[in-house]
Coordinates of C-alpha atoms and ligand atoms in Angstrom, one line a residue:
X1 CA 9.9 -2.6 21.7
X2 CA 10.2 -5.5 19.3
X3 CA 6.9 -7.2 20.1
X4 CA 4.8 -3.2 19.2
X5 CA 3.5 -3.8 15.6
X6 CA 4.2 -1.2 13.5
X7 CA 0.3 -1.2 12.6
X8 CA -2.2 -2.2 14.9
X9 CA -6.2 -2.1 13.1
X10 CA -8.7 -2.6 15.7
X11 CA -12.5 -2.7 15.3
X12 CA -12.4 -0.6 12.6
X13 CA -15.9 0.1 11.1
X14 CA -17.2 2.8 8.2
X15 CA -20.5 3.4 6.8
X16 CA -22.4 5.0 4.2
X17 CA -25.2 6.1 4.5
X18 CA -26.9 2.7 5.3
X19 CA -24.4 0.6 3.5
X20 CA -22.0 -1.3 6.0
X21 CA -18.2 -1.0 4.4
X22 CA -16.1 -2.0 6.9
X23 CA -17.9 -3.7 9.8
X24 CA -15.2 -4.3 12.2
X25 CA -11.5 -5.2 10.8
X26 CA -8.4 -6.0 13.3
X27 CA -5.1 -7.1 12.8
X28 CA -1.7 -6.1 12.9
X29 CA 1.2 -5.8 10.8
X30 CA 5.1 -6.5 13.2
X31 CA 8.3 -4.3 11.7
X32 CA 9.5 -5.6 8.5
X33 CA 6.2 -7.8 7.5
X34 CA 4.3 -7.4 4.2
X35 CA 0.8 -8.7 4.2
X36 CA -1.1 -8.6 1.3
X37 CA -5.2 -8.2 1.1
X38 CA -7.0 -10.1 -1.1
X39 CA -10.7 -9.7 -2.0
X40 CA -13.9 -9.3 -4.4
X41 CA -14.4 -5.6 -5.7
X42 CA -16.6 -3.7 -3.6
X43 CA -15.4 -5.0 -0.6
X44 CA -14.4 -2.4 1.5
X45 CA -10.0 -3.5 0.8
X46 CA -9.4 0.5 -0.5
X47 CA -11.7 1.9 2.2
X48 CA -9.5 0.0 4.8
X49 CA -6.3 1.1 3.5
X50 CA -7.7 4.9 3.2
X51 CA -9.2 5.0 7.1
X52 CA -5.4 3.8 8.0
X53 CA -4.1 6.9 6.4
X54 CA -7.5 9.2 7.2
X55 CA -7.9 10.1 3.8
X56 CA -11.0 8.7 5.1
X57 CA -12.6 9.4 8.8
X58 CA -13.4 5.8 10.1
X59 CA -17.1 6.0 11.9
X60 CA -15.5 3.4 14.7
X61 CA -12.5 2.0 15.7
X62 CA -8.6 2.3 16.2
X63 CA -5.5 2.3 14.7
X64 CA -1.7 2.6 16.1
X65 CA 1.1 3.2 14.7
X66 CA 4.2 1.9 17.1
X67 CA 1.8 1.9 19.6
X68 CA 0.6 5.0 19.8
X69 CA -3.2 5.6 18.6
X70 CA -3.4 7.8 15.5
X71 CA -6.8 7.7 14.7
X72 CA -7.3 11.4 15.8
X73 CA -4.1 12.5 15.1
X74 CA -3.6 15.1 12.7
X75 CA -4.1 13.8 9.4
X76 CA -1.3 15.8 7.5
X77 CA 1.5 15.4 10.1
X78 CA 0.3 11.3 10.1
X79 CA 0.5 10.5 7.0
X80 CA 4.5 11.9 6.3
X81 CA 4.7 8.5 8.9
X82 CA 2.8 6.8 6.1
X83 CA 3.9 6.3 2.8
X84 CA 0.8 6.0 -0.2
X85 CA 1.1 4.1 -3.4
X86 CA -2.0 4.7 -5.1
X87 CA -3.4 2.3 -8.0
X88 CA -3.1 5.4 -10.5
X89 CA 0.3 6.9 -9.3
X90 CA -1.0 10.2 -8.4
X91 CA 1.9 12.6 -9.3
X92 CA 1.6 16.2 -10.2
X93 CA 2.0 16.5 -13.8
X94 CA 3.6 19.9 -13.9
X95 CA 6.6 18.6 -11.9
X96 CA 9.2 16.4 -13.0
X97 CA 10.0 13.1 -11.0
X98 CA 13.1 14.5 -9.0
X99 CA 10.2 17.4 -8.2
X100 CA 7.7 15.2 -7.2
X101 CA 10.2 12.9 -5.1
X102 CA 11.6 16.2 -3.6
X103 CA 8.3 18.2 -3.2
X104 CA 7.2 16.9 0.0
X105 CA 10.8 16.7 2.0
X106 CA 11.3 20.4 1.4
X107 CA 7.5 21.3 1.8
X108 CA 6.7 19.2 4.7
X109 CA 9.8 18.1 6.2
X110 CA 11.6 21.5 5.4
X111 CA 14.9 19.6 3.9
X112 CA 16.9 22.1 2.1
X113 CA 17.2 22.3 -1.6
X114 CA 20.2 20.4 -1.3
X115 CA 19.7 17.9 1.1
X116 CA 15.9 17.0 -0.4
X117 CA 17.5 16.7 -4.0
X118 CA 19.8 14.1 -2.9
X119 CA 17.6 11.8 -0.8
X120 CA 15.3 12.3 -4.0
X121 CA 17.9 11.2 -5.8
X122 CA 19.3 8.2 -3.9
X123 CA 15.6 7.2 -4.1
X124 CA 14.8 7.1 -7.4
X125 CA 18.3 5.5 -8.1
X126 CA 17.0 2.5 -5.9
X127 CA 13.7 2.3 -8.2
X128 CA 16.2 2.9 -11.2
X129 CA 15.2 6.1 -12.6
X130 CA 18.7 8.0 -11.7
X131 CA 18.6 8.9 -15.7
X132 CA 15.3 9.9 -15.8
X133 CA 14.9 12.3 -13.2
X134 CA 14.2 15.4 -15.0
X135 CA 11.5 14.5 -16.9
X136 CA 8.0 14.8 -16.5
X137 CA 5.5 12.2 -15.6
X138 CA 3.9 12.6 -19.1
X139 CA 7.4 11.4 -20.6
X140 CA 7.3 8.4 -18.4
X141 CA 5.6 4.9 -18.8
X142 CA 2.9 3.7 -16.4
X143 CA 5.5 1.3 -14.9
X144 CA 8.0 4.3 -14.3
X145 CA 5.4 6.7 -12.8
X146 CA 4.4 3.7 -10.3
X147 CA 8.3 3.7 -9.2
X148 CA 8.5 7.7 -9.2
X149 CA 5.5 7.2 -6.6
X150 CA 7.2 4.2 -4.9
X151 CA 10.5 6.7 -4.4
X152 CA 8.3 9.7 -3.4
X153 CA 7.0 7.7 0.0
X154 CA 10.3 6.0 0.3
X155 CA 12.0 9.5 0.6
X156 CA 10.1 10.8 3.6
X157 CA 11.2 7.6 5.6
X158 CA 7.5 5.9 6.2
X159 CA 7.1 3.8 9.2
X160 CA 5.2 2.0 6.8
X161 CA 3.8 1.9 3.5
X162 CA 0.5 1.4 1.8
X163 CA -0.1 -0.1 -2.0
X164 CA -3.3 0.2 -3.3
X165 CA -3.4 -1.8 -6.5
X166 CA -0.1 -0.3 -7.8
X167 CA 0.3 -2.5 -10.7
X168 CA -3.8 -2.8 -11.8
X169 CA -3.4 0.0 -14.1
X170 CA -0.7 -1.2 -15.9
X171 CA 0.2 -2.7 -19.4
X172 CA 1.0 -6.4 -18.4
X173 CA 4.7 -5.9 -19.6
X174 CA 4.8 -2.8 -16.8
X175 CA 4.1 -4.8 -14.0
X176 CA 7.5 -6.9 -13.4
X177 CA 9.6 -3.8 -13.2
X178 CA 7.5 -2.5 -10.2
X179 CA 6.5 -5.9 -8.7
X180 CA 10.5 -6.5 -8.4
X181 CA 11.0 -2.8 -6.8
X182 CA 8.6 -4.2 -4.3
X183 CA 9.7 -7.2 -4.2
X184 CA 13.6 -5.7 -3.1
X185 CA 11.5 -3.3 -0.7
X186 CA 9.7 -5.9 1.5
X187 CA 13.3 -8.0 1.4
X188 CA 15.1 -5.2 2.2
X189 CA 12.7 -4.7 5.7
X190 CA 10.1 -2.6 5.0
X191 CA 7.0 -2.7 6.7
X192 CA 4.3 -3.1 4.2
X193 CA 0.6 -3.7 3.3
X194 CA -0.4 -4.3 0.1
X195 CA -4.3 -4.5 -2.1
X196 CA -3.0 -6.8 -4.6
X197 CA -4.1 -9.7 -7.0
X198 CA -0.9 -10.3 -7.9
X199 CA -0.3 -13.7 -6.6
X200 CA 3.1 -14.1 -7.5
X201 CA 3.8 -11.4 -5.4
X202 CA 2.0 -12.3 -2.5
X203 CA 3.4 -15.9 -2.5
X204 CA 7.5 -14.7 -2.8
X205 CA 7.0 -11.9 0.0
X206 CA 4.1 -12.1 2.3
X207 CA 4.1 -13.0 5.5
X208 CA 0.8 -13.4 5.1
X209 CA -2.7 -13.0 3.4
X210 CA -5.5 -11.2 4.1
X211 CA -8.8 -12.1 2.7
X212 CA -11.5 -9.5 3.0
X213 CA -15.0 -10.1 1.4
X214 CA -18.3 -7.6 2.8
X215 CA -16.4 -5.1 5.0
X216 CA -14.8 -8.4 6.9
X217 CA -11.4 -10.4 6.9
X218 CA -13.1 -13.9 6.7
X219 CA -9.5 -15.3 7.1
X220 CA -5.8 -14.7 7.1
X221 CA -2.7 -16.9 7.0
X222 CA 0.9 -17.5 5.5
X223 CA 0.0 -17.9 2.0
X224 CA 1.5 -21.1 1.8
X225 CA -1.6 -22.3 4.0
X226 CA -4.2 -20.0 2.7
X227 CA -3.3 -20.9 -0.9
X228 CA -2.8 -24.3 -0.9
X229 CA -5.3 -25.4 2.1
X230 CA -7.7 -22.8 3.1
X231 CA -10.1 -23.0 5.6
X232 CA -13.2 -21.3 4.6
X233 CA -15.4 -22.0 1.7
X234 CA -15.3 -18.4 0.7
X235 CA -11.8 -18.1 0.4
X236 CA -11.6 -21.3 -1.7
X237 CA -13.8 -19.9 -4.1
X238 CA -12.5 -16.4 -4.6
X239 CA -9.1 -17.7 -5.4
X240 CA -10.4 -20.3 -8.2
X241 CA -12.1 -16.8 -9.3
X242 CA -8.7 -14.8 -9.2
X243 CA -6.3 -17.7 -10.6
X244 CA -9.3 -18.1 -13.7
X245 CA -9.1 -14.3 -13.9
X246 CA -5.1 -13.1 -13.7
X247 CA -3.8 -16.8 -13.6
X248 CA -0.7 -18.0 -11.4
X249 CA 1.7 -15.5 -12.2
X250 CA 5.0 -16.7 -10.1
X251 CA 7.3 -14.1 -10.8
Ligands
ATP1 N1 -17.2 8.2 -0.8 C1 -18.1 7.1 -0.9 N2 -19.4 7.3 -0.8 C2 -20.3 6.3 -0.9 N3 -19.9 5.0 -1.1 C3 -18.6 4.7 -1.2 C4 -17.6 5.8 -1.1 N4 -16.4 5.2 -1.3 C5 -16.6 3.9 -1.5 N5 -17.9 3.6 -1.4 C6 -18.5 2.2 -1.5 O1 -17.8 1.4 -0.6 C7 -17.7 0.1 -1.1 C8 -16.3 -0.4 -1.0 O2 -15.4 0.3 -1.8 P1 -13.9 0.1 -1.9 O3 -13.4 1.0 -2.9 O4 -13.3 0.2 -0.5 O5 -13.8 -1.4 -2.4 P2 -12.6 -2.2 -2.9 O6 -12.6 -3.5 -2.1 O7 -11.3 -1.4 -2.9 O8 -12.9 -2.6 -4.4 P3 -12.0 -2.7 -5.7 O9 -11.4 -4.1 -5.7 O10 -13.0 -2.6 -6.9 O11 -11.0 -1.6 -5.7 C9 -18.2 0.1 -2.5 O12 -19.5 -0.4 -2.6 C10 -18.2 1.6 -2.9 O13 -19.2 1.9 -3.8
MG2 MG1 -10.0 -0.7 -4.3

């Protein structure tokens, strides 16, 4: 059972129209692992990540989850196995943040009223917003909306969750708070995969790195290796680019 990754990508290919976007990514993510994509805009690194969850229908290709192939599953009932961290946080704003972190286990998972308020609330206690639970996501910074959404897929128990740039619409000062909520996740066993330029990040946590350019991974590794000695050409060029753009932030 050990050796099943959690997530297994094979082959996976999307156009469209005529444009190529993902022309045939595979690899696999074991229990507790975070790996982190890294790659130029345009590249095909939020197409991936939305064809794992079928927010998008991949034209080609597979993906398991434990094992078991999920690419026709029902979308709905897969993705309560999935948890979503979107770039810009995508809470409803006429709920507070216990409603949104409550919403989907009564909803979906049909928890009581009781029983979904207090996972909600051991949830958003672990991102440390216990205090602020009854206020709305328009009373909330950037950085505490991203850990709202962070408790909102931890409370329906993913298998696995996805980040999507979850600190690139944030004011620099934001971005610690929910880097070191992620960082505790993936340390505490999570299984996670993660769009990120925050290199800090991807150095403490990952197992390893990604890097994606045209619809392809042109290379993956522990970032010790990739970082410090990659192999390709391309890869040694985007990261010049990325540590010239965002720097070498080692948090
Ligand atoms: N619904 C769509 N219809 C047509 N083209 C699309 C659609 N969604 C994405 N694309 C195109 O697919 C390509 C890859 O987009 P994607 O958002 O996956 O890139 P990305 O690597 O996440 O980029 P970024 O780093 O800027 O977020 C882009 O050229 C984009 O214009
Ligand atoms: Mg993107």
């Amino acid at each position: 059972m050990s050796d099943i990754p959690v997530l297994k990508v094979e082959n996976l290919k999307k156009r469209y129209g005529n444009t190529v976007i993902l022309n045939g990514v595979s690899f696999e993510v074991q229990k507790g692992e975070t790996k982190v994509i890294i790659g130029p805009s345009g590249t095909g690194k939020s197409t991936l990540l939305a064809c794992i969850n079928r927010l998008v229908e991949p034209d080609e290709g597979k993906v398991y989850l434990e094992g078991e192939e999920i690419t026709h599953h029902n979308a709905a009932k897969m993705r309560q196995k999935i948890g979503f961290v979107f770039q810009d946080f995508n809470l409803f704003n006429h709920l507070t943040a216990l409603d949104n972190v409550r919403i989907g286990l009564i909803k979906v998972q049909k928890f009581s009223k009781q029983e979904a308020t207090e996972i909600a609330m051991e949830q958003l206690r672990k991102v440390g917003l216990a205090d602020k639970a009854h206020l709305y996501p328009s009373q909330l910074s950037g950085g505490q909306k991203q850990r709202v959404a962070i408790a909102r897929a931890l409370a329906m128990r993913p298998k696995l969750i996805l980040f999507d740039e979850p600190t690139s619409a944030l004011d620099p000062e934001l971005i610690g708070e929910v880097l070191t909520v992620m960082i505790d996740l993936a340390k505490s066993g999570m299984t996670m995969l993660v769009v990120t330029h925050e290199l800090g990040f991807a150095r403490t946590v990952a197992n390893e790195i990604i890097f994606m350019e045209n619809g392809v991974i042109i290379e993956q590794g522990p970032p010790d290796q990739l970082f410090t000695n990659p192999k390709m050409e391309r890869t040694k060029i985007f990261l010049r680019k990325l540590t010239e753009l965002y720097g070498e932030k080692a948090r």
